[in-house]
Coordinates of C-alpha atoms in Angstrom, one line a residue:
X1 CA 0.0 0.0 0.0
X2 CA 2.7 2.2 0.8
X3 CA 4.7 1.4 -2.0
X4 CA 1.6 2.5 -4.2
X5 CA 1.2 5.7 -2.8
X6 CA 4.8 6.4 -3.2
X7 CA 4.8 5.6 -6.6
X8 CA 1.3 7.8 -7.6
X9 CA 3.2 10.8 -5.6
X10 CA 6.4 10.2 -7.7
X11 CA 4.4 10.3 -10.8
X12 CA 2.1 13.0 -9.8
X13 CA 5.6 15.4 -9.0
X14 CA 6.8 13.9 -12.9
X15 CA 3.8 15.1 -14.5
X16 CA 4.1 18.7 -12.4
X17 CA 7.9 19.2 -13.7
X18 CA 6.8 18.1 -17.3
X19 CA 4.1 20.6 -17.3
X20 CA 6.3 23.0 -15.8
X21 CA 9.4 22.3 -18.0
X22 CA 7.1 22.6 -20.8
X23 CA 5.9 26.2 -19.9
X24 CA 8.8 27.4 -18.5
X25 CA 10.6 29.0 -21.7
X26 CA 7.3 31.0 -22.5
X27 CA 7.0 32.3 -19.1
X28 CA 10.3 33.3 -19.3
X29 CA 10.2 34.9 -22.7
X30 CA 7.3 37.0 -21.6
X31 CA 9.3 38.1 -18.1
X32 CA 12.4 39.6 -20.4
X33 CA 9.6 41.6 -22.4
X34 CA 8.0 43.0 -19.7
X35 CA 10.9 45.1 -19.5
X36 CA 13.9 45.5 -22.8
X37 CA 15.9 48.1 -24.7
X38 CA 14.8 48.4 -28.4
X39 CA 17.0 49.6 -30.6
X40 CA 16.6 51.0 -34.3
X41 CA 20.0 51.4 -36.9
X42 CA 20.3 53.4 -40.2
X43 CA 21.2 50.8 -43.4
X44 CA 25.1 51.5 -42.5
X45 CA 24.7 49.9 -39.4
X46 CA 24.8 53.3 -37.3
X47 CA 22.4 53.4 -33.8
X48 CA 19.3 55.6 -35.0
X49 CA 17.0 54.9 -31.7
X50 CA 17.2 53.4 -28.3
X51 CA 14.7 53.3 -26.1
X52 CA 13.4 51.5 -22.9
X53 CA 10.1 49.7 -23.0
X54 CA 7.3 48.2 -20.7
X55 CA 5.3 45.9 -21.9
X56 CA 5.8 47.0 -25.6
X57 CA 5.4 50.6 -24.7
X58 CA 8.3 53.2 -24.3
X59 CA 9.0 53.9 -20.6
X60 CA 11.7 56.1 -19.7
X61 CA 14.6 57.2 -21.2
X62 CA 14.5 57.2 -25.8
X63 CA 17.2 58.7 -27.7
X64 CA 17.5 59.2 -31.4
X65 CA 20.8 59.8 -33.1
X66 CA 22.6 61.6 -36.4
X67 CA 23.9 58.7 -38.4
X68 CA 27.4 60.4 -37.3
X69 CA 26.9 59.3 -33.9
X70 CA 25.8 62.4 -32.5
X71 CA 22.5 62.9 -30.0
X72 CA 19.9 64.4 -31.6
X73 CA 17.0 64.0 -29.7
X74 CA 16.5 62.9 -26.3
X75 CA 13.1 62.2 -25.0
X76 CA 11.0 61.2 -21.9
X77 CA 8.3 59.0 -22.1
X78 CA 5.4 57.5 -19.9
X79 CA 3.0 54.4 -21.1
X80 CA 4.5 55.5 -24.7
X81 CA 3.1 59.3 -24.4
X82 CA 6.1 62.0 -24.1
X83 CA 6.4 63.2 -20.8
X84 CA 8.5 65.8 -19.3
X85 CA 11.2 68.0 -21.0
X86 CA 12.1 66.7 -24.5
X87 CA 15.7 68.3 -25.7
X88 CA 16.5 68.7 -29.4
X89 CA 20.2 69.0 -30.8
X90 CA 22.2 70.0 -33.5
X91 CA 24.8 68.0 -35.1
X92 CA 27.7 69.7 -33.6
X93 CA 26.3 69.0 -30.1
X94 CA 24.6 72.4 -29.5
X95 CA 21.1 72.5 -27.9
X96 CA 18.5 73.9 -29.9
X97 CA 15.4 73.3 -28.7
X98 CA 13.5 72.1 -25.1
X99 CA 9.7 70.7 -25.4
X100 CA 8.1 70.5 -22.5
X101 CA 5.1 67.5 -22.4
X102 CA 2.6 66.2 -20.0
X103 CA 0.3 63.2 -21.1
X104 CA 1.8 63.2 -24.5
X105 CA 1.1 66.6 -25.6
X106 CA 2.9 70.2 -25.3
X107 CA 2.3 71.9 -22.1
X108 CA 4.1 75.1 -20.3
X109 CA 6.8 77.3 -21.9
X110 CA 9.3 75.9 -24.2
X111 CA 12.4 77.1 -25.5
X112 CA 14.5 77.6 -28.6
X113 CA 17.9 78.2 -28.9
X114 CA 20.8 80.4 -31.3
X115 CA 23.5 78.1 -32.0
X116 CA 25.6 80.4 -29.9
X117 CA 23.3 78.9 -27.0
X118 CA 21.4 81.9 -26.3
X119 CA 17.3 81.6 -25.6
X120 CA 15.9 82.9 -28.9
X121 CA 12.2 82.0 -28.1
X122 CA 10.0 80.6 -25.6
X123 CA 6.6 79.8 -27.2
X124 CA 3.9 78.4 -24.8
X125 CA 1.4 75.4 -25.0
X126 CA -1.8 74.7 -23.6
X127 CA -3.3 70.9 -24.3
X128 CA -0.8 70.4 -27.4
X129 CA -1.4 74.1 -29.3
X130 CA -0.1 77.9 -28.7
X131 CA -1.7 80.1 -26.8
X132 CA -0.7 82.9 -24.8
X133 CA 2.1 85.1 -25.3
X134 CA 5.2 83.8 -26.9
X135 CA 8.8 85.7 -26.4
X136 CA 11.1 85.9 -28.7
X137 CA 14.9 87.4 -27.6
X138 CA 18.2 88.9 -29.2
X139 CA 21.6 87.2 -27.9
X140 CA 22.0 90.2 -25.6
X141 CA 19.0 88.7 -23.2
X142 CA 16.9 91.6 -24.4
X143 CA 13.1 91.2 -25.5
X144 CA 13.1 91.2 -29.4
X145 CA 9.1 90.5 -29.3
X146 CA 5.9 89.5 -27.8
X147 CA 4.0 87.6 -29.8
X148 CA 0.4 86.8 -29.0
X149 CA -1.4 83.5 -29.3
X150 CA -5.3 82.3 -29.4
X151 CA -5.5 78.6 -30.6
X152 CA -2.2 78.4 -32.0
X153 CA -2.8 81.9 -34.6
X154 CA -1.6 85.3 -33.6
X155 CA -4.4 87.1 -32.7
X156 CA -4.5 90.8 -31.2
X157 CA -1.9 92.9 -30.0
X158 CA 1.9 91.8 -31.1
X159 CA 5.1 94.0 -30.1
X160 CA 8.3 94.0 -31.2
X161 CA 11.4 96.0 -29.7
X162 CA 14.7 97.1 -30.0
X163 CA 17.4 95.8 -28.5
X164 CA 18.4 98.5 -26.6
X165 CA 14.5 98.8 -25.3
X166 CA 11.2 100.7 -26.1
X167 CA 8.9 99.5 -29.1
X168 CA 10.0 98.7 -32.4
X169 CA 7.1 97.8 -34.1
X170 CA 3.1 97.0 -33.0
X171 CA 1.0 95.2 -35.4
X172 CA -2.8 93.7 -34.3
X173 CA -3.8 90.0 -36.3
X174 CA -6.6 88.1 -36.6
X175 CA -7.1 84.8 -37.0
X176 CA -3.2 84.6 -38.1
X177 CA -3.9 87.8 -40.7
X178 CA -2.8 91.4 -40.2
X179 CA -5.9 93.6 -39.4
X180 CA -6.2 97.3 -38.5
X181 CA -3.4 99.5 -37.7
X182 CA 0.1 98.9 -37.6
X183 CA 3.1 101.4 -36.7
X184 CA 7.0 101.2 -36.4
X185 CA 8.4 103.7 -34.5
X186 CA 12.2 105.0 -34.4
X187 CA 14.1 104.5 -31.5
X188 CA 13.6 108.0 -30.1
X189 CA 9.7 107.1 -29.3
X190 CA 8.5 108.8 -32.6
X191 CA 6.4 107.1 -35.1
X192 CA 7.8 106.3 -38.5
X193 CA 4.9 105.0 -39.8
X194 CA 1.5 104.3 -40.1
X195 CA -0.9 101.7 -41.5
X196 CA -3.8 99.8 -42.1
X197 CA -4.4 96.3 -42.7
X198 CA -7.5 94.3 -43.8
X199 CA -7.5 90.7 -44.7
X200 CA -3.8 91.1 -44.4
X201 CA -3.2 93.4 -47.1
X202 CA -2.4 97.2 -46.7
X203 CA -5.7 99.0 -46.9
X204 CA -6.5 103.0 -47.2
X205 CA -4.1 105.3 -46.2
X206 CA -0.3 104.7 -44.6
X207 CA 1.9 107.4 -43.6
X208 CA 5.6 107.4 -43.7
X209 CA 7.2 110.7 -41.0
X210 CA 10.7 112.1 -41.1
X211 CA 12.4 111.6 -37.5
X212 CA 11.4 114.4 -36.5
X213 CA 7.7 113.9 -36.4
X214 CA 7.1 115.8 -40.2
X215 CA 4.9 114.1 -43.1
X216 CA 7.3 112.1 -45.6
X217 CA 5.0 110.2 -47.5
X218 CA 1.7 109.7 -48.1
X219 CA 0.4 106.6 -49.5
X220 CA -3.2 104.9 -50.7
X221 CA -3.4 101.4 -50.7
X222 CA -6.7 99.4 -52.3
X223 CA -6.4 95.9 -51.4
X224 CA -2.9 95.7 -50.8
X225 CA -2.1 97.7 -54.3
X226 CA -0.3 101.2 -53.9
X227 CA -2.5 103.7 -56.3
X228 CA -1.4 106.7 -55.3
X229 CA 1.8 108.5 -53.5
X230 CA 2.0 111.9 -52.5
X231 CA 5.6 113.0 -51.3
X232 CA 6.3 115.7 -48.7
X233 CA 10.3 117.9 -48.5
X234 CA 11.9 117.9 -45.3
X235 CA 9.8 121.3 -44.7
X236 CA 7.1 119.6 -44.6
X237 CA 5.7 121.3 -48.0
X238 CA 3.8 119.3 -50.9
X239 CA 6.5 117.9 -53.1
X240 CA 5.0 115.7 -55.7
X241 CA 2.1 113.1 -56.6
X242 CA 2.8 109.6 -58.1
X243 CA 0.3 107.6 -59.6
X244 CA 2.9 105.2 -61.7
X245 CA 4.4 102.5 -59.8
X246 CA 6.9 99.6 -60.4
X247 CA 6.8 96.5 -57.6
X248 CA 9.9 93.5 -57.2
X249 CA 10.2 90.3 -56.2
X250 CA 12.4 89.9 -53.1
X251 CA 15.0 89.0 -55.4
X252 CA 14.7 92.8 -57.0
X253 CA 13.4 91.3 -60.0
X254 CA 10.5 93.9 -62.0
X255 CA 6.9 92.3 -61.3
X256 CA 4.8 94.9 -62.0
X257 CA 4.5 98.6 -63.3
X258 CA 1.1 99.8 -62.9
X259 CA -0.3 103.4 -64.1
X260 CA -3.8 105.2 -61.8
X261 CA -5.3 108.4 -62.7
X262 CA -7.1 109.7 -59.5
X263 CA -7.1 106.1 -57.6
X264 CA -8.1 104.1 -60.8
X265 CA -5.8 102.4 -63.0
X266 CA -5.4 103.9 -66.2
X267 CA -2.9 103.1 -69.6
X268 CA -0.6 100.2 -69.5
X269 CA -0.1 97.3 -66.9
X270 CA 2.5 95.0 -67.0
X271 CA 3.0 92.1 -65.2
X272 CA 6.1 89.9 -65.0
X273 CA 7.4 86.2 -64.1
X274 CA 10.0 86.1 -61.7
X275 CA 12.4 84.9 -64.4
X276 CA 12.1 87.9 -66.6
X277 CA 9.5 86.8 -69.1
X278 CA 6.4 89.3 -69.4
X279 CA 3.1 87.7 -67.7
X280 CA 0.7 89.8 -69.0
X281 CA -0.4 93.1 -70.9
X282 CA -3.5 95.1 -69.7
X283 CA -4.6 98.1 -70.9
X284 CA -6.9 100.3 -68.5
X285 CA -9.1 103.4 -69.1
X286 CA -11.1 104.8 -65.6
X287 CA -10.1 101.7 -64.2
X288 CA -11.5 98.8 -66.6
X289 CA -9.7 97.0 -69.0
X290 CA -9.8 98.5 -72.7
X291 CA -8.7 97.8 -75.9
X292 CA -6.4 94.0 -76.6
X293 CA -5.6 92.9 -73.6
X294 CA -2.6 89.7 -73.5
X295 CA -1.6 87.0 -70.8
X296 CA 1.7 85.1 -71.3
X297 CA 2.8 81.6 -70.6
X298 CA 6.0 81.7 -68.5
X299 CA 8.1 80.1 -72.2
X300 CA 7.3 83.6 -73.1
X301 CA 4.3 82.9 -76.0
X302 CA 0.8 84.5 -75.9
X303 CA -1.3 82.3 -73.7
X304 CA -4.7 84.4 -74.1
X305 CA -5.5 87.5 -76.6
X306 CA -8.9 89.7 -75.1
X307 CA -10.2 92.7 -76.8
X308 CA -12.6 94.6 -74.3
X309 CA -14.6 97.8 -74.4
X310 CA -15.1 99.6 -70.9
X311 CA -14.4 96.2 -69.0
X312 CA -16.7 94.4 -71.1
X313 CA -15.1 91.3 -73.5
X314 CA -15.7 91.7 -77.1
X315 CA -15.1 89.8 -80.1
X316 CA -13.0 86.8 -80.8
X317 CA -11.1 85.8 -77.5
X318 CA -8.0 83.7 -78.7
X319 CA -6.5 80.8 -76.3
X320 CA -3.2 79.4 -77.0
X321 CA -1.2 76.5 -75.7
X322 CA 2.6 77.2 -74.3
X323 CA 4.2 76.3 -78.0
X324 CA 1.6 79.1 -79.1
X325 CA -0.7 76.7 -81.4
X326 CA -4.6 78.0 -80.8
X327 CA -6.7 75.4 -78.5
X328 CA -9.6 77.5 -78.0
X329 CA -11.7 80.2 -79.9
X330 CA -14.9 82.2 -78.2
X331 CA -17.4 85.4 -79.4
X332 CA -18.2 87.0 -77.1
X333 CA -21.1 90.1 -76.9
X334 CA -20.7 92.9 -74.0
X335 CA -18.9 90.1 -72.1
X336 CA -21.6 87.5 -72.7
X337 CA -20.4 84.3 -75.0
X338 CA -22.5 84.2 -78.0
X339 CA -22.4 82.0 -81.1
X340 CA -20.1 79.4 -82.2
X341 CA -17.3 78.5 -79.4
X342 CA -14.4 76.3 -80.7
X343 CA -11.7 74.2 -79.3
X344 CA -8.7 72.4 -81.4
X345 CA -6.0 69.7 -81.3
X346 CA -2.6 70.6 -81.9
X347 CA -2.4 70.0 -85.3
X348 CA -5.1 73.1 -85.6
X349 CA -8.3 70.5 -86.6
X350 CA -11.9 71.0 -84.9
X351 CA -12.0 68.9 -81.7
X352 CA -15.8 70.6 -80.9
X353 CA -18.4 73.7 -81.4
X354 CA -20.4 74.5 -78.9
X355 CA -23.4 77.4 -80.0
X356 CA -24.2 80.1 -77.5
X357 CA -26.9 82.6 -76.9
X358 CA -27.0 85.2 -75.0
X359 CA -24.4 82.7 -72.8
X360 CA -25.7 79.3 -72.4
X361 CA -24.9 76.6 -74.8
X362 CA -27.6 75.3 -76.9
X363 CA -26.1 72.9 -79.1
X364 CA -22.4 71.1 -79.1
X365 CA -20.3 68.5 -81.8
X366 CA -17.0 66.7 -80.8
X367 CA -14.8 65.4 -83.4
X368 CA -12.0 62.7 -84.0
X369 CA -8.8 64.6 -85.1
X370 CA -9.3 63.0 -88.3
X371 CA -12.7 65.5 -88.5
X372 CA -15.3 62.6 -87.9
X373 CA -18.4 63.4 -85.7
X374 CA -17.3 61.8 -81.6
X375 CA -20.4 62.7 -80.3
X376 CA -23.7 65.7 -80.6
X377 CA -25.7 66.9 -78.0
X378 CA -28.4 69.6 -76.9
X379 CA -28.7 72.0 -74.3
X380 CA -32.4 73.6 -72.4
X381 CA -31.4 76.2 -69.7
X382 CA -27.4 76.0 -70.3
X383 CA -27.4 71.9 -69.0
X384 CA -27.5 68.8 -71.8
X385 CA -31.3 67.9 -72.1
X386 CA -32.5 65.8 -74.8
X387 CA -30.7 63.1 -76.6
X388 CA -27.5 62.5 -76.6
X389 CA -25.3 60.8 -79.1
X390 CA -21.4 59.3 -79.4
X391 CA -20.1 58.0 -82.5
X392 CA -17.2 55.4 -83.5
X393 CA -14.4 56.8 -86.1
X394 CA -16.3 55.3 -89.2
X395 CA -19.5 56.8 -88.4
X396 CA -21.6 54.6 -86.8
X397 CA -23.3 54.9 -83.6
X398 CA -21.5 53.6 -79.9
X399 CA -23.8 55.0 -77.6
X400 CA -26.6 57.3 -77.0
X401 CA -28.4 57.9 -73.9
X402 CA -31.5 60.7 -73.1
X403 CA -30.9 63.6 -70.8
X404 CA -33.6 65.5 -68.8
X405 CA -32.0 68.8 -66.8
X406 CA -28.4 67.8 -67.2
X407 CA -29.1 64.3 -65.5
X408 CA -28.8 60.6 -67.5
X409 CA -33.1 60.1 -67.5
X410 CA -34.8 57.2 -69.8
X411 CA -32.6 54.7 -72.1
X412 CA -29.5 54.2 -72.4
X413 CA -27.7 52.1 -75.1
X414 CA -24.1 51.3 -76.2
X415 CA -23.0 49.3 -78.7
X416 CA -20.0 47.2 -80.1
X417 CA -18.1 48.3 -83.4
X418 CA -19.8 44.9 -84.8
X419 CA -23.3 46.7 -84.3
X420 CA -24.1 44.5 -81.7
X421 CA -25.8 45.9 -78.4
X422 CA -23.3 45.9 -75.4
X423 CA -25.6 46.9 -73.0
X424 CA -29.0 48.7 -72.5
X425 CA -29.5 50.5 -69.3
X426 CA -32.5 52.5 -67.9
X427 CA -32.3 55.5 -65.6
X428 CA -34.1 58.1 -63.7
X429 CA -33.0 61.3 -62.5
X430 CA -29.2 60.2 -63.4
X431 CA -30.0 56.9 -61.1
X432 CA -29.4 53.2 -62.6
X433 CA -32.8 51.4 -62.5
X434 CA -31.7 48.3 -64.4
X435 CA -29.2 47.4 -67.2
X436 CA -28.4 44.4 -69.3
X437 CA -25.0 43.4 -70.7
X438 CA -24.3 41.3 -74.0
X439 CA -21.0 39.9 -75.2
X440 CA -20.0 40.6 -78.8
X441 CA -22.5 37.8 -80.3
X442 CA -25.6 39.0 -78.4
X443 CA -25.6 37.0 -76.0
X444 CA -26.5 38.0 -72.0
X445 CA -23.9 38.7 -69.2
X446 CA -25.7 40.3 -66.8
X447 CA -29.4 41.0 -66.1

């Protein structure tokens, strides 16, 4: 009896070490994951990341590196969400920037660095976006500006200064976009100028003063265009008016002369790419185009040729493509489209014809380059209504299908270049109610 029980214990302990022995490696496997140090390398074989991890997530202390070696970015993480002061380097070592995170997102001030190590900004963060007022400083220490933030846009009130103190410049936004007035003042407290913005574009009248407090300049702005300047001597007496003006590209590169008589634009305007090449040629009477008017593809040939009378389009409009072949033609009828409208292929053939009245389209052809009908349709109200028809290259029909106010309405029918049907189709108000399919011998795919 006893040597039975001895021998069920024995094999009861055997089959608790198999199972054991038999579990033992994945226990252990998933005890060195619960904790590890991932690391990431560039295809040369150079440490990119490192990082600690808990259970799969990063915990602690990750680093990423230049593929020289160098610490780039060293960051703080909880349950794999940033947490705490992030710091950003340079390749040769210098700080540049600080982030400062709670839960994963930005919260607090941050900072930004010169590469000589000074602050140069601290923006701050509320739940991951800007908001507040963000300072930005020259190497000396000194305030350069105060920047102010609703919902990560400059909104209000925004100050910049010299370096040796007092205000340099104050400027209100909205929603990210310059709006109202603006001045910049000289160091001695006097204001240098004035302005106004709206939509972010200089609006109505901006005034430029000498240092000592006299009128300079007097300029008119209409949505962000200069149309008139009226200049001011050092006495203060009425030197001259300008109403021609030239504007550059940052580059000094001409972009624009423009001519105004009495705050309209009036004679030539000339508009430029920045390489050189004109953009276009406008000619203005009491501030509406008049007479040929030309636009320019950037290869330097005529892109569109207009003839209007007191800001009204007249005649034959000309469109061209950029080797200067013609694509399009259009009449046109105190700016209204009337009569035949043409487009072409390269090679200067019809591709369609489209006839207007009094603007809408009433009737259209498209044609195969070789000048074969593609397809006819009609118009009721300026949208397709009616029947609609597409022709193969020798003629005969591919498809047709009825139109009611622009939408597919009725039968629709296509067919192979055989003349057998390839499908017949039924809509309503441009919906599919039911089609059928053939193959090329008649015979039914789908139903």
């Amino acid at each position: 009896m006893k040597t039975r029980n001895i021998i069920r214990f024995s094999i009861y302990n055997i089959i608790i070490c198999l199972i054991f022995a038999a579990f033992y490696p994945a226990f252990a496997q998933e005890q060195e994951k619960e904790y590890d140090i991932k690391k990431t390398y560039y295809p040369s074989g150079k440490l990119k990341t490192e990082g600690a991890y808990h259970w799969g997530k990063r915990e602690g202390t990750y680093r990423e590196y230049y593929e020289s070696g160098q610490l780039w970015k060293l960051w703080y993480f909880h349950d794999d969400k940033e947490d705490g002061t992030s710091q950003w380097y340079l390749e040769n070592g210098k700080l540049t920037m600080e982030w400062n995170y709670s839960n994963g997102k930005l919260e607090g001030t941050s900072k930004w660095y010169y590469e000589t190590g000074e602050v140069w900004a601290e923006p701050n963060y509320i739940n991951n976006i800007q908001e507040g007022i963000t300072k930005t400083y020259y190497k000396s220490g000194n305030v350069m500006g105060l920047w102010n933030y609703h919902d990560g846009i400059l909104n209000g009130l925004s100050r910049t200064f010299f370096d040796g103190g007092g205000v340099e410049v104050e400027k209100y936004y909205m929603d990210g976009k310059l709006e109202g007035p603006s001045r910049t003042y000289f160091e001695n407290g006097k204001v240098a100028l004035e302005a106004n913005y709206k939509n972010d574009k200089l609006e109505g009248t901006s005034k430029l003063f000498y240092i000592d407090g006299a009128i300079k300049v007097i300029d008119t702005y209409e949505n962000g265009q200069i149309i008139k300047r009226v200049r001011y001597g050092i006495d203060n007496k009425f030197a001259k008016v300008e109403e021609s003006f030239k504007d550059y590209f940052d580059d000094g590169i001409l972009k624009s002369e423009i001519s105004f008589k009495d705050g309209k634009k009036n004679g030539p305007e000339k508009t430029y790419y920045n390489s050189g090449y004109i953009k276009s040629e406008f000619n203005y009477l009491d501030g509406r185009p008049d007479g040929v008017c030309k636009t320019y593809h950037d290869s330097g040939y005529v892109e569109t040729v207009t003839t209007y009378e007191s800001g009204l389009k007249k005649g034959t409009a000309y469109e061209y493509d950029s080797l200067g072949r013609v694509i399009a033609e259009t009449n046109y009828y105190k700016d209204v489209i009337q009569g035949i409208a043409k487009t072409f292929y390269p090679d200067g053939s019809l591709k369609t014809e489209t006839y207007f009245s009094e603007g809408r389209p009433e009737k259209a052809r498209g044609y195969y380059q070789n000048g074969k009908l593609e397809h006819e349709e009609n118009y009721h109200d300026g949208v397709v209504d009616g029947m609609k028809t597409w022709y193969f290259p020798n003629g005969d029909v591919s498809q047709y299908a009825y139109y009611r106010k622009g939408q597919i309405d009725g039968a629709y029918v296509s067919y192979y270049q055989n003349g057998f049907v390839k499908s017949e189709a039924k809509y309503a108000n441009g919906k599919l109610l039911s089609e059928r399919v053939y193959d090329e011998k008649g015979r039914v795919l789908k139903n």
